Tab-separated table of N, CA and C in Angstrom:
chain	number	residue	atom	x	y	z
A	30	MET	N	24.563	-46.241	-12.457
A	30	MET	CA	25.169	-47.438	-12.344
A	30	MET	C	24.900	-47.633	-10.451
A	31	SER	N	23.453	-48.406	-10.131
A	31	SER	CA	23.606	-48.546	-8.853
A	31	SER	C	23.768	-49.891	-8.665
A	32	SER	N	24.701	-50.236	-7.243
A	32	SER	CA	24.961	-51.882	-6.982
A	32	SER	C	25.408	-51.404	-5.470
A	33	GLU	N	25.660	-52.293	-4.774
A	33	GLU	CA	26.117	-52.162	-3.431
A	33	GLU	C	27.802	-53.119	-3.422
A	34	CYS	N	28.618	-52.180	-2.586
A	34	CYS	CA	29.768	-52.860	-2.054
A	34	CYS	C	29.657	-54.421	-1.885
A	35	LEU	N	30.417	-55.008	-2.545
A	35	LEU	CA	30.201	-56.718	-1.983
A	35	LEU	C	31.381	-57.117	-0.737
A	36	VAL	N	31.702	-55.858	-0.362
A	36	VAL	CA	32.942	-56.207	0.826
A	36	VAL	C	31.864	-55.761	2.043
A	37	CYS	N	31.381	-54.214	2.020
A	37	CYS	CA	30.426	-53.671	3.337
A	37	CYS	C	28.703	-53.234	3.420
A	38	SER	N	28.660	-53.920	2.327
A	38	SER	CA	26.923	-53.542	1.540
A	38	SER	C	26.901	-52.201	1.357
A	39	ASP	N	27.442	-51.479	1.412
A	39	ASP	CA	27.293	-49.995	1.677
A	39	ASP	C	26.659	-49.146	-0.263
A	40	HIS	N	26.586	-48.537	-0.425
A	40	HIS	CA	26.656	-48.082	-1.470
A	40	HIS	C	27.739	-48.079	-2.264
A	41	SER	N	27.780	-48.520	-3.887
A	41	SER	CA	29.096	-49.233	-4.798
A	41	SER	C	28.583	-47.666	-6.158
A	42	ASP	N	30.088	-47.176	-6.046
A	42	ASP	CA	30.136	-46.539	-7.237
A	42	ASP	C	30.554	-46.745	-8.615
A	43	GLY	N	30.944	-47.831	-8.336
A	43	GLY	CA	31.649	-48.708	-9.664
A	43	GLY	C	32.321	-49.985	-9.264
A	44	GLN	N	33.190	-50.375	-10.733
A	44	GLN	CA	34.016	-51.288	-9.717
A	44	GLN	C	35.537	-50.607	-8.832
A	45	HIS	N	36.277	-51.372	-9.074
A	45	HIS	CA	37.344	-51.527	-8.203
A	45	HIS	C	38.045	-52.064	-7.683
A	46	PHE	N	39.264	-52.451	-8.456
A	46	PHE	CA	40.193	-53.564	-8.409
A	46	PHE	C	39.641	-54.958	-8.483
A	47	GLY	N	38.368	-54.506	-9.168
A	47	GLY	CA	37.521	-56.147	-10.141
A	47	GLY	C	36.570	-56.557	-9.417
A	48	ILE	N	35.946	-55.874	-8.354
A	48	ILE	CA	34.700	-56.074	-8.232
A	48	ILE	C	33.484	-54.548	-7.833
A	49	PHE	N	32.500	-54.519	-7.409
A	49	PHE	CA	31.580	-53.630	-7.114
A	49	PHE	C	31.936	-53.244	-5.919
A	50	ALA	N	32.576	-52.233	-5.242
A	50	ALA	CA	33.185	-51.771	-4.409
A	50	ALA	C	33.096	-50.241	-4.001
A	51	CYS	N	32.878	-50.354	-2.652
A	51	CYS	CA	32.491	-48.210	-2.320
A	51	CYS	C	34.035	-47.663	-2.255
A	52	ARG	N	33.753	-46.317	-2.002
A	52	ARG	CA	35.306	-46.123	-2.451
A	52	ARG	C	36.588	-46.204	-0.821
A	53	ALA	N	35.414	-45.891	0.374
A	53	ALA	CA	36.385	-46.699	0.990
A	53	ALA	C	37.143	-47.691	1.495
A	54	CYS	N	36.212	-49.028	1.162
A	54	CYS	CA	36.536	-49.906	0.873
A	54	CYS	C	37.897	-49.927	0.199
A	55	ALA	N	37.557	-49.218	-1.478
A	55	ALA	CA	38.630	-49.217	-2.155
A	55	ALA	C	40.026	-48.917	-1.566
A	56	ALA	N	39.785	-47.761	-0.837
A	56	ALA	CA	40.838	-47.147	-0.025
A	56	ALA	C	41.633	-47.891	0.686
A	57	PHE	N	40.448	-48.463	1.230
A	57	PHE	CA	41.343	-49.402	1.963
A	57	PHE	C	42.015	-50.699	1.735
A	58	PHE	N	41.840	-51.193	0.662
A	58	PHE	CA	42.471	-52.485	0.357
A	58	PHE	C	43.688	-51.443	-0.712
A	59	ARG	N	43.526	-50.430	-1.445
A	59	ARG	CA	45.219	-49.694	-1.893
A	59	ARG	C	46.081	-49.335	-0.925
A	60	ARG	N	45.417	-48.527	-0.037
A	60	ARG	CA	46.254	-48.499	1.626
A	60	ARG	C	47.017	-49.903	2.246
A	61	SER	N	46.233	-51.090	2.165
A	61	SER	CA	46.511	-51.907	2.511
A	61	SER	C	47.642	-52.577	2.165
A	62	THR	N	47.257	-52.707	0.799
A	62	THR	CA	48.466	-53.807	-0.303
A	62	THR	C	49.592	-52.762	0.002
A	63	VAL	N	49.248	-51.285	-0.960
A	63	VAL	CA	50.668	-50.384	-0.880
A	63	VAL	C	51.705	-50.649	0.508
A	64	SER	N	50.741	-50.439	1.592
A	64	SER	CA	51.750	-50.900	2.870
A	64	SER	C	52.296	-52.097	2.888
A	65	GLY	N	51.639	-52.625	2.847
A	65	GLY	CA	52.576	-54.383	3.142
A	65	GLY	C	52.316	-55.015	4.887
A	66	LYS	N	51.144	-54.110	4.961
A	66	LYS	CA	50.662	-54.555	6.518
A	66	LYS	C	49.997	-55.809	7.163
A	67	ILE	N	50.119	-56.614	7.909
A	67	ILE	CA	50.372	-57.461	8.358
A	67	ILE	C	48.641	-57.653	9.325
A	68	TYR	N	47.099	-57.539	9.149
A	68	TYR	CA	46.490	-56.890	10.392
A	68	TYR	C	46.350	-58.606	11.147
A	69	LYS	N	46.063	-58.486	12.056
A	69	LYS	CA	45.646	-59.257	12.641
A	69	LYS	C	44.365	-59.466	13.683
A	70	CYS	N	43.536	-60.345	13.813
A	70	CYS	CA	42.006	-59.877	13.870
A	70	CYS	C	42.539	-60.682	15.701
A	71	ARG	N	41.086	-59.515	16.821
A	71	ARG	CA	41.476	-59.984	17.757
A	71	ARG	C	40.429	-60.970	18.134
A	72	PHE	N	39.764	-61.555	17.755
A	72	PHE	CA	38.516	-62.256	17.939
A	72	PHE	C	38.378	-63.333	17.321
A	73	SER	N	37.473	-64.242	16.604
A	73	SER	CA	38.419	-65.583	15.919
A	73	SER	C	38.097	-65.283	14.417
A	74	ASN	N	38.436	-64.588	13.972
A	74	ASN	CA	38.817	-64.326	12.471
A	74	ASN	C	37.355	-64.652	11.577
A	75	ARG	N	36.072	-64.129	12.733
A	75	ARG	CA	34.526	-64.115	11.961
A	75	ARG	C	34.317	-63.007	11.921
A	76	CYS	N	34.320	-61.503	12.449
A	76	CYS	CA	33.858	-60.635	12.143
A	76	CYS	C	32.791	-60.176	11.450
A	77	GLU	N	31.917	-59.712	11.692
A	77	GLU	CA	30.895	-58.934	10.545
A	77	GLU	C	31.588	-57.560	9.900
A	78	ILE	N	31.394	-57.568	8.969
A	78	ILE	CA	31.737	-56.555	7.834
A	78	ILE	C	30.460	-55.980	7.282
A	79	GLY	N	30.224	-54.937	7.615
A	79	GLY	CA	29.170	-54.145	7.527
A	79	GLY	C	29.505	-52.072	7.207
A	80	LYS	N	28.850	-51.625	6.532
A	80	LYS	CA	28.829	-50.310	6.386
A	80	LYS	C	29.094	-49.620	7.509
A	81	ASP	N	27.989	-50.095	8.689
A	81	ASP	CA	28.490	-49.100	10.170
A	81	ASP	C	29.428	-49.588	11.193
A	82	VAL	N	30.325	-51.475	10.802
A	82	VAL	CA	30.836	-51.562	11.488
A	82	VAL	C	32.275	-52.207	10.497
A	83	ARG	N	32.954	-51.725	9.201
A	83	ARG	CA	33.353	-51.750	8.660
A	83	ARG	C	34.927	-51.410	9.188
A	84	CYS	N	34.996	-50.428	9.746
A	84	CYS	CA	36.616	-49.800	10.270
A	84	CYS	C	36.483	-51.047	12.014
A	85	MET	N	36.190	-51.699	12.194
A	85	MET	CA	36.169	-52.019	13.491
A	85	MET	C	37.853	-53.888	13.966
A	86	CYS	N	37.513	-54.582	12.374
A	86	CYS	CA	38.431	-55.465	12.232
A	86	CYS	C	39.166	-55.064	10.980
A	87	ARG	N	40.318	-54.597	10.720
A	87	ARG	CA	41.025	-54.468	9.750
A	87	ARG	C	41.352	-55.531	9.300
A	88	ALA	N	41.704	-57.009	9.753
A	88	ALA	CA	41.919	-58.026	9.525
A	88	ALA	C	41.059	-58.662	8.132
A	89	CYS	N	39.999	-58.633	9.317
A	89	CYS	CA	38.398	-59.720	8.437
A	89	CYS	C	38.034	-58.806	7.363
A	90	ARG	N	38.018	-57.567	7.362
A	90	ARG	CA	37.499	-56.208	6.000
A	90	ARG	C	38.735	-57.284	4.640
A	91	LEU	N	40.271	-56.880	5.506
A	91	LEU	CA	40.852	-56.978	3.955
A	91	LEU	C	40.848	-58.979	3.339
A	92	LYS	N	40.534	-59.562	4.943
A	92	LYS	CA	40.371	-60.975	4.307
A	92	LYS	C	38.974	-61.052	3.310
A	93	LYS	N	37.700	-60.258	3.501
A	93	LYS	CA	37.029	-60.087	3.100
A	93	LYS	C	36.825	-60.081	1.594
A	94	CYS	N	37.924	-58.626	1.248
A	94	CYS	CA	38.060	-57.915	-0.168
A	94	CYS	C	38.804	-58.814	-0.426
A	95	LEU	N	39.636	-59.894	-0.479
A	95	LEU	CA	40.362	-60.859	-1.093
A	95	LEU	C	39.342	-62.259	-1.347
A	96	LYS	N	38.130	-62.598	-0.478
A	96	LYS	CA	37.517	-63.197	-0.797
A	96	LYS	C	36.395	-62.729	-1.568
A	97	MET	N	36.009	-61.542	-1.842
A	97	MET	CA	35.535	-61.016	-2.479
A	97	MET	C	35.708	-61.341	-3.905
A	98	GLY	N	37.002	-60.974	-4.046
A	98	GLY	CA	37.455	-60.532	-5.583
A	98	GLY	C	38.337	-59.784	-5.810
A	99	MET	N	38.803	-58.485	-4.989
A	99	MET	CA	39.610	-57.847	-5.260
A	99	MET	C	40.910	-58.428	-5.205
A	100	ASN	N	41.830	-57.372	-6.910
A	100	ASN	CA	43.323	-58.109	-7.366
A	100	ASN	C	44.300	-57.542	-6.543
A	101	VAL	N	44.942	-57.799	-6.192
A	101	VAL	CA	45.912	-57.235	-5.410
A	101	VAL	C	46.518	-57.206	-7.041
A	102	LYS	N	46.425	-57.429	-7.768
A	102	LYS	CA	47.713	-57.019	-9.380
A	102	LYS	C	47.453	-55.731	-9.791
A	103	SER	N	46.105	-55.510	-9.405
A	103	SER	CA	45.035	-54.403	-10.508
A	103	SER	C	45.481	-52.749	-9.198
A	104	VAL	N	46.151	-52.910	-8.176
A	104	VAL	CA	46.857	-51.905	-7.435
A	104	VAL	C	47.837	-51.130	-8.189
A	105	GLN	N	47.554	-50.349	-8.203
A	105	GLN	CA	49.374	-49.270	-9.027
A	105	GLN	C	49.741	-48.815	-7.769
A	106	ARG	N	51.025	-49.398	-7.578
A	106	ARG	CA	51.545	-49.530	-5.991
A	106	ARG	C	52.344	-47.675	-5.943
A	107	TYR	N	52.802	-47.220	-7.101
A	107	TYR	CA	53.501	-46.508	-7.393
A	107	TYR	C	52.405	-44.959	-7.398
A	108	ARG	N	51.216	-45.051	-7.469
A	108	ARG	CA	50.617	-43.808	-8.224
A	108	ARG	C	50.153	-42.712	-7.205
A	109	ASP	N	50.478	-43.419	-6.203
A	109	ASP	CA	50.190	-41.818	-5.193
A	109	ASP	C	50.956	-42.551	-3.962
A	110	GLU	N	52.297	-42.572	-3.904
A	110	GLU	CA	52.460	-43.611	-2.773
A	110	GLU	C	52.618	-42.522	-1.507
A	111	LEU	N	52.961	-43.434	-0.463
A	111	LEU	CA	52.222	-41.977	0.859
A	111	LEU	C	52.990	-42.319	1.775
A	112	GLY	N	52.731	-41.308	2.790
A	112	GLY	CA	54.101	-40.622	2.882
A	112	GLY	C	54.324	-39.507	2.776
A	113	LYS	N	55.523	-38.813	3.179
A	113	LYS	CA	55.494	-37.441	2.548
A	113	LYS	C	56.103	-37.448	0.994
A	114	ARG	N	55.190	-36.200	0.355
A	114	ARG	CA	55.486	-36.521	-1.375
A	114	ARG	C	56.651	-35.411	-1.171
A	115	LEU	N	56.832	-35.377	-2.775
A	115	LEU	CA	58.198	-34.421	-3.208
A	115	LEU	C	56.905	-33.048	-3.982
A	116	THR	N	57.391	-32.347	-4.020
A	116	THR	CA	57.053	-31.417	-4.703
A	116	THR	C	57.744	-30.943	-5.899
A	117	GLU	N	57.129	-30.754	-6.646
A	117	GLU	CA	57.723	-30.284	-8.090
A	117	GLU	C	57.835	-28.848	-8.055
A	118	LYS	N	58.614	-28.160	-8.984
A	118	LYS	CA	58.969	-26.698	-9.237
A	118	LYS	C	57.667	-26.248	-9.958
A	119	SER	N	57.217	-25.162	-9.172
A	119	SER	CA	55.701	-24.672	-9.851
A	119	SER	C	55.978	-24.311	-11.673
A	120	HIS	N	54.761	-24.180	-12.024
A	120	HIS	CA	55.061	-23.924	-13.579
A	120	HIS	C	55.166	-22.549	-13.993
A	121	CYS	N	55.170	-21.565	-13.139
A	121	CYS	CA	54.805	-20.146	-13.017
A	121	CYS	C	56.303	-19.854	-12.449
A	122	THR	N	56.995	-19.507	-13.331
A	122	THR	CA	58.370	-19.149	-13.237
A	122	THR	C	58.796	-17.625	-13.132
A	123	LYS	N	57.783	-17.057	-13.350
A	123	LYS	CA	57.938	-15.589	-13.689
A	123	LYS	C	57.549	-14.983	-12.218
A	124	ARG	N	58.296	-13.919	-11.815
A	124	ARG	CA	57.670	-12.770	-10.591
A	124	ARG	C	57.620	-11.806	-11.076
A	125	ILE	N	56.103	-10.821	-10.614
A	125	ILE	CA	55.879	-9.926	-10.805
A	125	ILE	C	56.014	-9.064	-10.118
A	126	PRO	N	56.786	-8.172	-10.519
A	126	PRO	CA	57.718	-7.320	-9.863
A	126	PRO	C	56.673	-6.413	-8.293
A	127	MET	N	56.719	-6.218	-7.402
A	127	MET	CA	55.770	-4.958	-6.377
A	127	MET	C	55.696	-4.134	-6.606
A	128	LYS	N	55.054	-3.229	-7.218
A	128	LYS	CA	55.200	-1.293	-6.797
A	128	LYS	C	55.044	-0.804	-6.208
A	129	PRO	N	55.689	0.117	-4.864
A	129	PRO	CA	55.175	0.457	-3.879
A	129	PRO	C	54.053	1.314	-3.816
A	130	LEU	N	52.717	1.166	-2.824
A	130	LEU	CA	51.909	2.654	-3.377
A	130	LEU	C	52.803	3.394	-3.029
A	131	LEU	N	53.263	4.133	-2.363
A	131	LEU	CA	53.776	5.702	-2.327
A	131	LEU	C	55.086	5.760	-2.789
A	132	PRO	N	55.912	6.460	-3.585
A	132	PRO	CA	57.108	6.829	-3.809
A	132	PRO	C	58.378	6.363	-2.437
A	133	LEU	N	58.897	5.453	-2.230
A	133	LEU	CA	59.916	5.895	-1.287
A	133	LEU	C	61.192	6.437	-1.719
A	134	PRO	N	61.699	6.864	-0.362
A	134	PRO	CA	62.730	8.218	-0.602
A	134	PRO	C	63.990	6.949	-0.725
A	135	GLN	N	64.886	7.683	-1.637
A	135	GLN	CA	66.345	6.891	-1.423
A	135	GLN	C	67.249	6.868	-0.128
A	136	THR	N	66.930	7.882	0.132
A	136	THR	CA	68.127	8.091	1.909
A	136	THR	C	67.717	7.568	2.779
A	137	PRO	N	67.931	7.030	3.702
A	137	PRO	CA	67.748	6.065	4.633
A	137	PRO	C	66.760	7.392	5.288
A	138	SER	N	67.588	8.210	5.826
A	138	SER	CA	66.883	9.346	6.575
A	138	SER	C	65.427	9.308	6.453
A	139	LEU	N	65.379	9.518	5.291
A	139	LEU	CA	63.306	10.067	4.969
A	139	LEU	C	62.622	8.566	5.050
A	140	LEU	N	63.316	7.767	4.884
A	140	LEU	CA	62.340	6.573	5.350
A	140	LEU	C	61.869	6.241	6.585
A	141	TRP	N	62.354	6.908	7.676
A	141	TRP	CA	61.645	6.339	9.035
A	141	TRP	C	60.793	6.979	8.843
A	142	PRO	N	60.036	7.797	8.396
A	142	PRO	CA	58.975	8.229	8.714
A	142	PRO	C	57.575	7.179	8.239
A	143	HIS	N	58.394	6.683	6.788
A	143	HIS	CA	57.290	5.610	6.651
A	143	HIS	C	57.533	4.622	7.059
A	144	LEU	N	58.209	4.083	7.507
A	144	LEU	CA	58.284	2.606	8.122
A	144	LEU	C	57.449	2.925	10.206
A	145	ARG	N	58.176	4.250	10.392
A	145	ARG	CA	56.925	4.364	11.438
A	145	ARG	C	55.609	4.555	11.372
A	146	SER	N	55.065	4.483	10.497
A	146	SER	CA	53.314	4.907	9.943
A	146	SER	C	53.145	3.648	10.165
A	147	LEU	N	53.972	2.896	9.334
A	147	LEU	CA	53.879	1.461	9.034
A	147	LEU	C	53.622	0.467	9.833
A	148	MET	N	54.308	0.627	10.946
A	148	MET	CA	54.633	-0.266	12.439
A	148	MET	C	53.552	0.487	13.302
A	149	ARG	N	53.006	1.392	12.915
A	149	ARG	CA	51.840	2.211	13.894
A	149	ARG	C	50.471	1.785	13.644
A	150	ALA	N	50.375	1.527	12.242
A	150	ALA	CA	49.239	0.902	11.450
A	150	ALA	C	49.182	-0.512	11.843
A	151	MET	N	50.758	-1.379	12.283
A	151	MET	CA	50.535	-3.002	12.195
A	151	MET	C	50.152	-3.153	13.381
A	152	ARG	N	50.420	-2.668	14.286
A	152	ARG	CA	50.208	-2.239	16.068
A	152	ARG	C	49.007	-2.098	16.186
A	153	SER	N	47.884	-0.858	15.564
A	153	SER	CA	46.410	-1.052	15.732
A	153	SER	C	46.015	-2.277	15.035
A	154	LEU	N	46.269	-2.613	13.937
A	154	LEU	CA	45.263	-3.986	13.674
A	154	LEU	C	45.432	-5.122	14.124
A	155	ARG	N	46.724	-5.438	14.723
A	155	ARG	CA	46.922	-7.023	15.629
A	155	ARG	C	46.467	-6.026	17.327
A	156	ALA	N	45.765	-5.152	17.673
A	156	ALA	CA	45.541	-5.067	18.493
A	156	ALA	C	43.926	-5.162	18.923
A	157	VAL	N	43.446	-4.639	17.469
A	157	VAL	CA	41.672	-4.653	17.334
A	157	VAL	C	41.617	-6.136	17.311
A	158	GLN	N	42.779	-7.569	16.186
A	158	GLN	CA	42.781	-8.880	16.488
A	158	GLN	C	42.768	-9.695	17.538
A	159	ASP	N	43.581	-8.809	18.358
A	159	ASP	CA	43.671	-9.630	19.418
A	159	ASP	C	42.730	-9.001	20.266
A	160	ARG	N	41.836	-8.122	20.392
A	160	ARG	CA	40.313	-7.713	21.230
A	160	ARG	C	39.475	-8.308	20.272
A	161	SER	N	39.398	-9.120	19.656
A	161	SER	CA	38.423	-9.327	18.498
A	161	SER	C	38.451	-11.186	19.558
A	162	LEU	N	40.055	-11.799	19.237
A	162	LEU	CA	40.101	-13.382	19.252
A	162	LEU	C	39.557	-13.836	21.392
A	163	SER	N	40.054	-12.360	21.966
A	163	SER	CA	39.429	-12.597	23.328
A	163	SER	C	38.299	-11.948	23.726
A	164	LEU	N	37.405	-12.244	22.761
A	164	LEU	CA	35.845	-11.474	23.191
A	164	LEU	C	35.419	-12.691	22.345
A	165	SER	N	36.181	-13.613	21.660
A	165	SER	CA	35.244	-14.639	20.660
A	165	SER	C	34.605	-15.550	21.603
A	166	HIS	N	35.487	-15.766	22.727
A	166	HIS	CA	35.066	-17.471	23.627
A	166	HIS	C	33.669	-16.797	24.249
A	167	LEU	N	33.384	-15.964	24.486
A	167	LEU	CA	32.498	-15.329	25.251
A	167	LEU	C	31.015	-15.437	24.600
A	168	GLN	N	30.002	-15.580	25.049
A	168	GLN	CA	28.734	-15.982	24.068
A	168	GLN	C	27.688	-14.815	25.361
A	169	ARG	N	27.100	-14.787	24.658
A	169	ARG	CA	25.549	-13.946	25.253
A	169	ARG	C	25.022	-14.864	26.045
A	170	ARG	N	24.787	-14.897	27.485
A	170	ARG	CA	23.730	-15.810	28.227
A	170	ARG	C	22.449	-15.268	27.904
A	171	PRO	N	22.054	-16.679	28.130
A	171	PRO	CA	20.216	-16.765	28.026
A	171	PRO	C	19.430	-16.178	29.396
A	172	SER	N	18.346	-15.404	29.049
A	172	SER	CA	18.066	-14.995	30.614
A	172	SER	C	17.948	-15.278	30.775
A	173	TRP	N	17.054	-16.562	31.540
A	173	TRP	CA	17.210	-16.868	32.782
A	173	TRP	C	18.598	-17.473	33.198
A	174	ILE	N	19.427	-17.146	33.012
A	174	ILE	CA	20.342	-17.455	33.654
A	174	ILE	C	21.381	-16.064	33.987
A	175	ARG	N	20.749	-15.344	35.047
A	175	ARG	CA	20.832	-14.000	35.557
A	175	ARG	C	21.028	-13.921	36.999
């Protein structure tokens, strides 16, 4: 189904809120109606709305959405609320226990050598990472700049 957006004349992929519209105009219309914002035109309320300049004047774009027939009642207000989202508990509640690579001794005095070797390995890894980050901004100069 190939048609063009009735609001901005961009490619439309189907009907949104009652008219053929592109995804950008549909998302703009939904955000505008859900948030209840009132936009004001800085000019004479006759701004040109096209796919290259559709973001210039929100007041005229919303006015054109309504004029072309977008239906405010078609917007599902609580479908995907704006703002901070509440996270639900994960479906996966089982925790898989991690097994150590080496059997660790039970007494703390025997644990120190393992911790020291682990700390040494982490320090050397951090040094390699720091070196690669500090050199990443350097680029090879072209031969004609010497």
